[in-house]
PDB file of C-alpha atoms in Angstrom:
ATOM      1  CA  THR I  23      82.425  94.531 110.401  1.00  0.00           C
ATOM      2  CA  PHE I  24      82.262  91.400 112.482  1.00  0.00           C
ATOM      3  CA  SER I  25      80.548  89.448 109.706  1.00  0.00           C
ATOM      4  CA  ASN I  26      83.302  90.410 107.225  1.00  0.00           C
ATOM      5  CA  GLU I  27      85.900  89.190 109.711  1.00  0.00           C
ATOM      6  CA  LEU I  28      84.129  85.848 110.051  1.00  0.00           C
ATOM      7  CA  ILE I  29      83.777  85.488 106.277  1.00  0.00           C
ATOM      8  CA  SER I  30      87.464  86.301 105.775  1.00  0.00           C
ATOM      9  CA  ARG I  31      88.556  83.728 108.350  1.00  0.00           C
ATOM     10  CA  ASP I  32      86.241  81.126 106.842  1.00  0.00           C
ATOM     11  CA  GLU I  33      87.683  81.703 103.362  1.00  0.00           C
ATOM     12  CA  GLY I  34      91.191  81.469 104.819  1.00  0.00           C
ATOM     13  CA  LEU I  35      90.363  78.111 106.363  1.00  0.00           C
ATOM     14  CA  HIS I  36      89.029  76.876 103.022  1.00  0.00           C
ATOM     15  CA  ALA I  37      92.257  77.900 101.282  1.00  0.00           C
ATOM     16  CA  ASP I  38      94.418  76.301 103.986  1.00  0.00           C
ATOM     17  CA  PHE I  39      92.426  73.072 103.756  1.00  0.00           C
ATOM     18  CA  ALA I  40      92.678  73.018  99.948  1.00  0.00           C
ATOM     19  CA  CYS I  41      96.462  73.449 100.186  1.00  0.00           C
ATOM     20  CA  LEU I  42      96.649  70.647 102.750  1.00  0.00           C
ATOM     21  CA  LEU I  43      94.654  68.347 100.475  1.00  0.00           C
ATOM     22  CA  TYR I  44      96.863  69.248  97.510  1.00  0.00           C
ATOM     23  CA  SER I  45     100.022  68.555  99.533  1.00  0.00           C
ATOM     24  CA  ASN I  46      98.819  64.976 100.044  1.00  0.00           C
ATOM     25  CA  LEU I  47      98.315  64.217  96.350  1.00  0.00           C
ATOM     26  CA  LYS I  48     100.688  61.655  94.883  1.00  0.00           C
ATOM     27  CA  HIS I  49     100.518  63.081  91.348  1.00  0.00           C
ATOM     28  CA  LYS I  50     100.682  66.868  91.484  1.00  0.00           C
ATOM     29  CA  LEU I  51     100.403  69.228  88.550  1.00  0.00           C
ATOM     30  CA  PRO I  52     103.619  70.659  87.125  1.00  0.00           C
ATOM     31  CA  HIS I  53     104.514  73.983  88.750  1.00  0.00           C
ATOM     32  CA  THR I  54     104.070  75.750  85.412  1.00  0.00           C
ATOM     33  CA  ARG I  55     100.465  74.519  85.159  1.00  0.00           C
ATOM     34  CA  VAL I  56      99.648  75.642  88.709  1.00  0.00           C
ATOM     35  CA  GLN I  57     101.151  79.044  87.895  1.00  0.00           C
ATOM     36  CA  GLU I  58      99.044  79.259  84.709  1.00  0.00           C
ATOM     37  CA  ILE I  59      95.877  78.589  86.717  1.00  0.00           C
ATOM     38  CA  ILE I  60      96.797  81.179  89.349  1.00  0.00           C
ATOM     39  CA  GLN I  61      97.753  83.710  86.646  1.00  0.00           C
ATOM     40  CA  GLY I  62      94.337  83.233  85.027  1.00  0.00           C
ATOM     41  CA  ALA I  63      92.596  83.850  88.344  1.00  0.00           C
ATOM     42  CA  VAL I  64      94.705  86.968  88.962  1.00  0.00           C
ATOM     43  CA  ASP I  65      93.845  88.308  85.503  1.00  0.00           C
ATOM     44  CA  VAL I  66      90.110  87.892  86.173  1.00  0.00           C
ATOM     45  CA  GLU I  67      90.355  89.481  89.633  1.00  0.00           C
ATOM     46  CA  GLU I  68      92.325  92.431  88.278  1.00  0.00           C
ATOM     47  CA  MET I  69      89.699  93.072  85.591  1.00  0.00           C
ATOM     48  CA  PHE I  70      86.985  92.889  88.245  1.00  0.00           C
ATOM     49  CA  ILE I  71      88.737  95.286  90.608  1.00  0.00           C
ATOM     50  CA  CYS I  72      89.177  97.880  87.848  1.00  0.00           C
ATOM     51  CA  ASP I  73      85.403  97.802  87.327  1.00  0.00           C
ATOM     52  CA  ALA I  74      84.586  97.668  91.046  1.00  0.00           C
ATOM     53  CA  LEU I  75      86.923 100.532  92.058  1.00  0.00           C
ATOM     54  CA  PRO I  76      86.869 102.971  89.134  1.00  0.00           C
ATOM     55  CA  CYS I  77      87.786 105.869  91.423  1.00  0.00           C
ATOM     56  CA  ALA I  78      90.373 105.974  94.188  1.00  0.00           C
ATOM     57  CA  LEU I  79      89.312 105.780  97.812  1.00  0.00           C
ATOM     58  CA  ILE I  80      91.409 107.027 100.711  1.00  0.00           C
ATOM     59  CA  GLY I  81      94.081 104.385 101.213  1.00  0.00           C
ATOM     60  CA  MET I  82      92.662 102.051  98.581  1.00  0.00           C
ATOM     61  CA  ASN I  83      92.682 102.175  94.813  1.00  0.00           C
ATOM     62  CA  ALA I  84      92.826  99.776  91.882  1.00  0.00           C
ATOM     63  CA  ALA I  85      96.650  99.776  91.788  1.00  0.00           C
ATOM     64  CA  LEU I  86      96.926  98.876  95.487  1.00  0.00           C
ATOM     65  CA  MET I  87      94.223  96.235  95.130  1.00  0.00           C
ATOM     66  CA  LYS I  88      96.097  94.691  92.184  1.00  0.00           C
ATOM     67  CA  GLU I  89      99.230  94.553  94.319  1.00  0.00           C
ATOM     68  CA  TYR I  90      97.257  92.855  97.096  1.00  0.00           C
ATOM     69  CA  ILE I  91      95.749  90.339  94.649  1.00  0.00           C
ATOM     70  CA  ARG I  92      99.258  89.481  93.456  1.00  0.00           C
ATOM     71  CA  PHE I  93     100.497  89.220  97.046  1.00  0.00           C
ATOM     72  CA  VAL I  94      97.723  86.747  97.881  1.00  0.00           C
ATOM     73  CA  ALA I  95      98.457  84.797  94.685  1.00  0.00           C
ATOM     74  CA  ASP I  96     102.139  84.500  95.637  1.00  0.00           C
ATOM     75  CA  ARG I  97     101.186  83.328  99.113  1.00  0.00           C
ATOM     76  CA  LEU I  98      98.839  80.720  97.641  1.00  0.00           C
ATOM     77  CA  LEU I  99     101.563  79.533  95.261  1.00  0.00           C
ATOM     78  CA  GLY I 100     103.871  79.130  98.256  1.00  0.00           C
ATOM     79  CA  CYS I 101     101.250  77.027 100.031  1.00  0.00           C
ATOM     80  CA  LEU I 102     101.043  74.886  96.891  1.00  0.00           C
ATOM     81  CA  GLU I 103     104.849  74.481  96.941  1.00  0.00           C
ATOM     82  CA  CYS I 104     105.283  76.457  93.702  1.00  0.00           C
ATOM     83  CA  PRO I 105     107.559  79.402  92.914  1.00  0.00           C
ATOM     84  CA  LYS I 106     106.097  82.892  93.248  1.00  0.00           C
ATOM     85  CA  LEU I 107     105.021  84.722  90.110  1.00  0.00           C
ATOM     86  CA  PHE I 108     104.908  88.326  91.263  1.00  0.00           C
ATOM     87  CA  ASN I 109     107.099  88.836  94.354  1.00  0.00           C
ATOM     88  CA  ALA I 110     104.421  91.291  95.469  1.00  0.00           C
ATOM     89  CA  ARG I 111     104.287  92.984  98.845  1.00  0.00           C
ATOM     90  CA  ASN I 112     101.191  93.448 100.972  1.00  0.00           C
ATOM     91  CA  PRO I 113     100.103  97.090 100.548  1.00  0.00           C
ATOM     92  CA  PHE I 114      97.475  96.718 103.292  1.00  0.00           C
ATOM     93  CA  ASP I 115      99.108  95.923 106.639  1.00  0.00           C
ATOM     94  CA  TRP I 116      95.691  95.925 108.295  1.00  0.00           C
ATOM     95  CA  MET I 117      94.647  92.889 106.220  1.00  0.00           C
ATOM     96  CA  GLU I 118      97.103  90.775 108.213  1.00  0.00           C
ATOM     97  CA  LEU I 119      95.174  91.607 111.384  1.00  0.00           C
ATOM     98  CA  ILE I 120      91.977  90.172 109.901  1.00  0.00           C
ATOM     99  CA  SER I 121      93.627  86.894 108.969  1.00  0.00           C
ATOM    100  CA  LEU I 122      95.188  86.277 112.383  1.00  0.00           C
ATOM    101  CA  GLN I 123      93.818  83.211 114.096  1.00  0.00           C
ATOM    102  CA  GLY I 124      91.805  84.384 117.029  1.00  0.00           C
ATOM    103  CA  LYS I 125      89.025  83.413 119.339  1.00  0.00           C
ATOM    104  CA  THR I 126      85.941  84.106 117.290  1.00  0.00           C
ATOM    105  CA  ASN I 127      82.673  82.792 118.602  1.00  0.00           C
ATOM    106  CA  PHE I 128      79.407  83.375 116.787  1.00  0.00           C
ATOM    107  CA  PHE I 129      77.691  83.717 120.173  1.00  0.00           C
ATOM    108  CA  GLU I 130      79.955  86.348 121.770  1.00  0.00           C
TER     109      GLU I 130
END
């Protein structure tokens, strides 16, 4: 839906801004610590998705969602100038379309 698209873009902007802020820090965390934090977040999200999607949907299931979570985590690690943890691929090509920068106006 249109509201989901707006929410997704808003969250993407928040992540981009956080990475920009982090890139300007003089004293950054060691890469291993950043990876530990991201790994912890991935673990929590994977537990959640197993509860949220107990049965497979057409084109979406817990295994594909886990792969997507790991893909997003790797992308975030890259933005934070850290090595990837998972080398995951994006199982949902259509998700890239949502995140494309576009002309979105609340009043259109």
